[in-house]
Amino acid sequence: MFLPEIEQIVGTRLRLILNWQDGKLVELSLLWANGENSTEELSDIGKQLRDCLLRYELGEHVQWPDLPFALEKMTPFGQNVLTALMQVPYGETVSYGELAALAGSPNAARGVGQVMARNRWPLIIPCHRVVAASGLGGFSGQGVRMKRYLLGIEGVLSRT
């Protein structure tokens, strides 16, 4: 399967920039689309992601493609946290402490915060669903404005 080194996927309001190395997704940048269009040819996975992104932006619960994330350079703790995070359903949130418990380290809420701050695959590994016990908390993928937007799409903010 052909995978370009860098691939850009543009939705209605969001843009994803994928960095592929050796057939694995090394990093995903989540940005505002700012009205641009993409005319570049996408890989098969890129086309699937674009379709999912457009449906997600419309508020649909999507099943993201099974992506080959380059997790091997992360610590086992980081891998456990991101694996647990991928189980948090669309439209739901979890606190840093709750995610630590789900990852098998119930006293590691601060460590979870560090993993979230370094999440290289925002949106697909949904770190926007992790909130502080006292409120939204931060977001590595374009800040709190983006986090509010994503949680709004998922209907979370309308329930709080």
mmCIF file of C-alpha atoms in Angstrom:
data_model
loop_
_atom_site.group_PDB
_atom_site.id
_atom_site.type_symbol
_atom_site.label_atom_id
_atom_site.label_comp_id
_atom_site.label_asym_id
_atom_site.label_seq_id
_atom_site.Cartn_x
_atom_site.Cartn_y
_atom_site.Cartn_z
ATOM 1 C CA MET A 1 0.000 0.000 0.000
ATOM 2 C CA PHE A 2 1.325 3.443 -0.938
ATOM 3 C CA LEU A 3 1.635 5.933 1.907
ATOM 4 C CA PRO A 4 3.145 9.349 1.237
ATOM 5 C CA GLU A 5 5.513 10.736 3.852
ATOM 6 C CA ILE A 6 3.211 13.698 4.525
ATOM 7 C CA GLU A 7 -0.502 13.692 3.779
ATOM 8 C CA GLN A 8 -2.977 16.536 4.298
ATOM 9 C CA ILE A 9 -6.680 15.925 4.831
ATOM 10 C CA VAL A 10 -9.003 18.901 4.755
ATOM 11 C CA GLY A 11 -12.508 18.864 6.163
ATOM 12 C CA THR A 12 -15.032 21.657 6.502
ATOM 13 C CA ARG A 13 -13.473 23.317 9.566
ATOM 14 C CA LEU A 14 -10.600 20.997 10.437
ATOM 15 C CA ARG A 15 -7.384 19.959 8.734
ATOM 16 C CA LEU A 16 -5.267 16.909 9.548
ATOM 17 C CA ILE A 17 -1.636 16.638 8.562
ATOM 18 C CA LEU A 18 -0.348 13.079 8.757
ATOM 19 C CA ASN A 19 3.324 12.208 9.070
ATOM 20 C CA TRP A 20 3.988 8.626 7.937
ATOM 21 C CA GLN A 21 7.268 6.749 8.402
ATOM 22 C CA ASP A 22 7.843 3.120 7.506
ATOM 23 C CA GLY A 23 4.113 2.502 7.145
ATOM 24 C CA LYS A 24 3.256 3.890 10.603
ATOM 25 C CA LEU A 25 1.571 7.106 11.638
ATOM 26 C CA VAL A 26 4.248 8.986 13.564
ATOM 27 C CA GLU A 27 2.296 12.185 14.123
ATOM 28 C CA LEU A 28 -1.022 13.800 13.313
ATOM 29 C CA SER A 29 -1.387 17.574 13.466
ATOM 30 C CA LEU A 30 -4.893 18.899 14.081
ATOM 31 C CA LEU A 31 -5.413 22.420 12.749
ATOM 32 C CA TRP A 32 -8.206 24.765 11.717
ATOM 33 C CA ALA A 33 -8.942 24.458 7.977
ATOM 34 C CA ASN A 34 -9.378 28.212 7.377
ATOM 35 C CA GLY A 35 -11.378 27.622 4.197
ATOM 36 C CA GLU A 36 -8.632 25.981 2.164
ATOM 37 C CA ASN A 37 -9.268 23.029 -0.119
ATOM 38 C CA SER A 38 -6.995 20.120 -0.849
ATOM 39 C CA THR A 39 -6.481 18.851 -4.357
ATOM 40 C CA GLU A 40 -3.676 16.430 -3.588
ATOM 41 C CA GLU A 41 -4.147 12.711 -4.157
ATOM 42 C CA LEU A 42 -4.804 10.786 -0.950
ATOM 43 C CA SER A 43 -3.803 7.264 -0.010
ATOM 44 C CA ASP A 44 -6.587 4.769 0.644
ATOM 45 C CA ILE A 45 -6.255 5.407 4.379
ATOM 46 C CA GLY A 46 -6.233 9.165 3.709
ATOM 47 C CA LYS A 47 -9.513 8.863 1.782
ATOM 48 C CA GLN A 48 -11.072 6.903 4.653
ATOM 49 C CA LEU A 49 -9.882 9.522 7.137
ATOM 50 C CA ARG A 50 -11.249 12.363 4.992
ATOM 51 C CA ASP A 51 -14.664 10.682 4.811
ATOM 52 C CA CYS A 52 -14.657 10.109 8.577
ATOM 53 C CA LEU A 53 -13.513 13.682 9.250
ATOM 54 C CA LEU A 54 -16.308 15.176 7.139
ATOM 55 C CA ARG A 55 -18.932 12.990 8.848
ATOM 56 C CA TYR A 56 -17.442 13.749 12.294
ATOM 57 C CA GLU A 57 -17.694 17.479 11.609
ATOM 58 C CA LEU A 58 -21.404 16.959 10.890
ATOM 59 C CA GLY A 59 -21.801 15.448 14.358
ATOM 60 C CA GLU A 60 -21.886 11.807 13.338
ATOM 61 C CA HIS A 61 -20.285 9.181 15.521
ATOM 62 C CA VAL A 62 -17.625 7.706 13.247
ATOM 63 C CA GLN A 63 -15.410 4.667 13.490
ATOM 64 C CA TRP A 64 -11.944 5.942 12.574
ATOM 65 C CA PRO A 65 -9.904 3.542 10.424
ATOM 66 C CA ASP A 66 -7.610 1.172 12.240
ATOM 67 C CA LEU A 67 -4.348 3.085 11.952
ATOM 68 C CA PRO A 68 -0.815 1.797 12.504
ATOM 69 C CA PHE A 69 0.315 4.216 15.231
ATOM 70 C CA ALA A 70 4.050 4.381 15.970
ATOM 71 C CA LEU A 71 3.636 3.693 19.693
ATOM 72 C CA GLU A 72 6.851 1.731 20.165
ATOM 73 C CA LYS A 73 8.899 4.805 21.181
ATOM 74 C CA MET A 74 6.520 5.550 24.038
ATOM 75 C CA THR A 75 6.881 4.218 27.546
ATOM 76 C CA PRO A 76 4.689 1.259 28.516
ATOM 77 C CA PHE A 77 2.732 3.664 30.772
ATOM 78 C CA GLY A 78 2.112 6.039 27.850
ATOM 79 C CA GLN A 79 1.028 3.154 25.647
ATOM 80 C CA ASN A 80 -1.386 1.939 28.351
ATOM 81 C CA VAL A 81 -2.859 5.425 28.764
ATOM 82 C CA LEU A 82 -3.439 5.937 25.036
ATOM 83 C CA THR A 83 -4.861 2.438 24.634
ATOM 84 C CA ALA A 84 -7.282 3.078 27.515
ATOM 85 C CA LEU A 85 -8.188 6.483 26.090
ATOM 86 C CA MET A 86 -9.181 4.924 22.777
ATOM 87 C CA GLN A 87 -11.915 3.078 24.695
ATOM 88 C CA VAL A 88 -13.583 6.306 25.901
ATOM 89 C CA PRO A 89 -16.737 6.546 23.769
ATOM 90 C CA TYR A 90 -17.781 9.393 21.513
ATOM 91 C CA GLY A 91 -19.697 12.018 23.475
ATOM 92 C CA GLU A 92 -18.254 11.041 26.854
ATOM 93 C CA THR A 93 -15.445 12.484 28.930
ATOM 94 C CA VAL A 94 -13.113 11.087 31.525
ATOM 95 C CA SER A 95 -10.998 12.854 34.149
ATOM 96 C CA TYR A 96 -7.232 12.495 34.305
ATOM 97 C CA GLY A 97 -7.618 10.398 37.458
ATOM 98 C CA GLU A 98 -10.282 8.174 35.908
ATOM 99 C CA LEU A 99 -8.105 7.594 32.859
ATOM 100 C CA ALA A 100 -5.159 6.748 35.105
ATOM 101 C CA ALA A 101 -7.294 4.084 36.782
ATOM 102 C CA LEU A 102 -8.481 2.742 33.416
ATOM 103 C CA ALA A 103 -4.826 2.482 32.348
ATOM 104 C CA GLY A 104 -3.986 0.453 35.461
ATOM 105 C CA SER A 105 -2.206 3.231 37.382
ATOM 106 C CA PRO A 106 -4.860 4.788 39.658
ATOM 107 C CA ASN A 107 -2.457 7.205 41.363
ATOM 108 C CA ALA A 108 -0.943 8.613 38.170
ATOM 109 C CA ALA A 109 -3.300 11.439 37.175
ATOM 110 C CA ARG A 110 -0.371 13.834 36.693
ATOM 111 C CA GLY A 111 1.398 11.287 34.527
ATOM 112 C CA VAL A 112 -1.739 11.018 32.410
ATOM 113 C CA GLY A 113 -1.654 14.789 32.019
ATOM 114 C CA GLN A 114 1.892 14.548 30.685
ATOM 115 C CA VAL A 115 0.880 11.849 28.188
ATOM 116 C CA MET A 116 -2.077 13.975 27.050
ATOM 117 C CA ALA A 117 0.166 17.020 26.578
ATOM 118 C CA ARG A 118 2.387 14.931 24.301
ATOM 119 C CA ASN A 119 -0.334 13.036 22.409
ATOM 120 C CA ARG A 120 0.907 12.958 18.819
ATOM 121 C CA TRP A 121 -2.440 11.791 17.420
ATOM 122 C CA PRO A 122 -5.144 14.223 18.629
ATOM 123 C CA LEU A 123 -8.749 13.624 17.575
ATOM 124 C CA ILE A 124 -8.072 10.023 16.481
ATOM 125 C CA ILE A 125 -6.696 9.209 19.937
ATOM 126 C CA PRO A 126 -9.290 11.472 21.588
ATOM 127 C CA CYS A 127 -7.370 13.457 24.207
ATOM 128 C CA HIS A 128 -10.043 16.164 23.894
ATOM 129 C CA ARG A 129 -12.276 13.813 25.927
ATOM 130 C CA VAL A 130 -9.960 14.041 28.948
ATOM 131 C CA VAL A 131 -10.999 16.827 31.288
ATOM 132 C CA ALA A 132 -9.754 18.197 34.576
ATOM 133 C CA ALA A 133 -11.804 17.523 37.684
ATOM 134 C CA SER A 134 -12.329 21.293 37.955
ATOM 135 C CA GLY A 135 -13.264 21.951 34.314
ATOM 136 C CA LEU A 136 -12.079 21.493 30.751
ATOM 137 C CA GLY A 137 -8.337 21.583 31.296
ATOM 138 C CA GLY A 138 -5.882 22.126 28.453
ATOM 139 C CA PHE A 139 -5.534 20.586 25.017
ATOM 140 C CA SER A 140 -2.368 19.902 23.053
ATOM 141 C CA GLY A 141 -4.153 20.055 19.683
ATOM 142 C CA GLN A 142 -4.642 23.817 19.115
ATOM 143 C CA GLY A 143 -5.700 24.772 22.635
ATOM 144 C CA VAL A 144 -8.941 25.036 24.577
ATOM 145 C CA ARG A 145 -10.857 26.634 21.689
ATOM 146 C CA MET A 146 -10.334 23.456 19.634
ATOM 147 C CA LYS A 147 -11.198 21.271 22.620
ATOM 148 C CA ARG A 148 -14.480 23.146 23.096
ATOM 149 C CA TYR A 149 -15.242 22.795 19.381
ATOM 150 C CA LEU A 150 -14.631 19.022 19.382
ATOM 151 C CA LEU A 151 -16.612 18.442 22.582
ATOM 152 C CA GLY A 152 -19.386 20.624 21.134
ATOM 153 C CA ILE A 153 -19.534 18.419 18.018
ATOM 154 C CA GLU A 154 -19.875 15.398 20.289
ATOM 155 C CA GLY A 155 -22.648 17.058 22.290
ATOM 156 C CA VAL A 156 -20.700 17.062 25.555
ATOM 157 C CA LEU A 157 -20.836 20.829 26.179
ATOM 158 C CA SER A 158 -24.588 20.971 25.646
ATOM 159 C CA ARG A 159 -25.001 18.583 28.596
ATOM 160 C CA THR A 160 -22.749 20.419 31.066
#
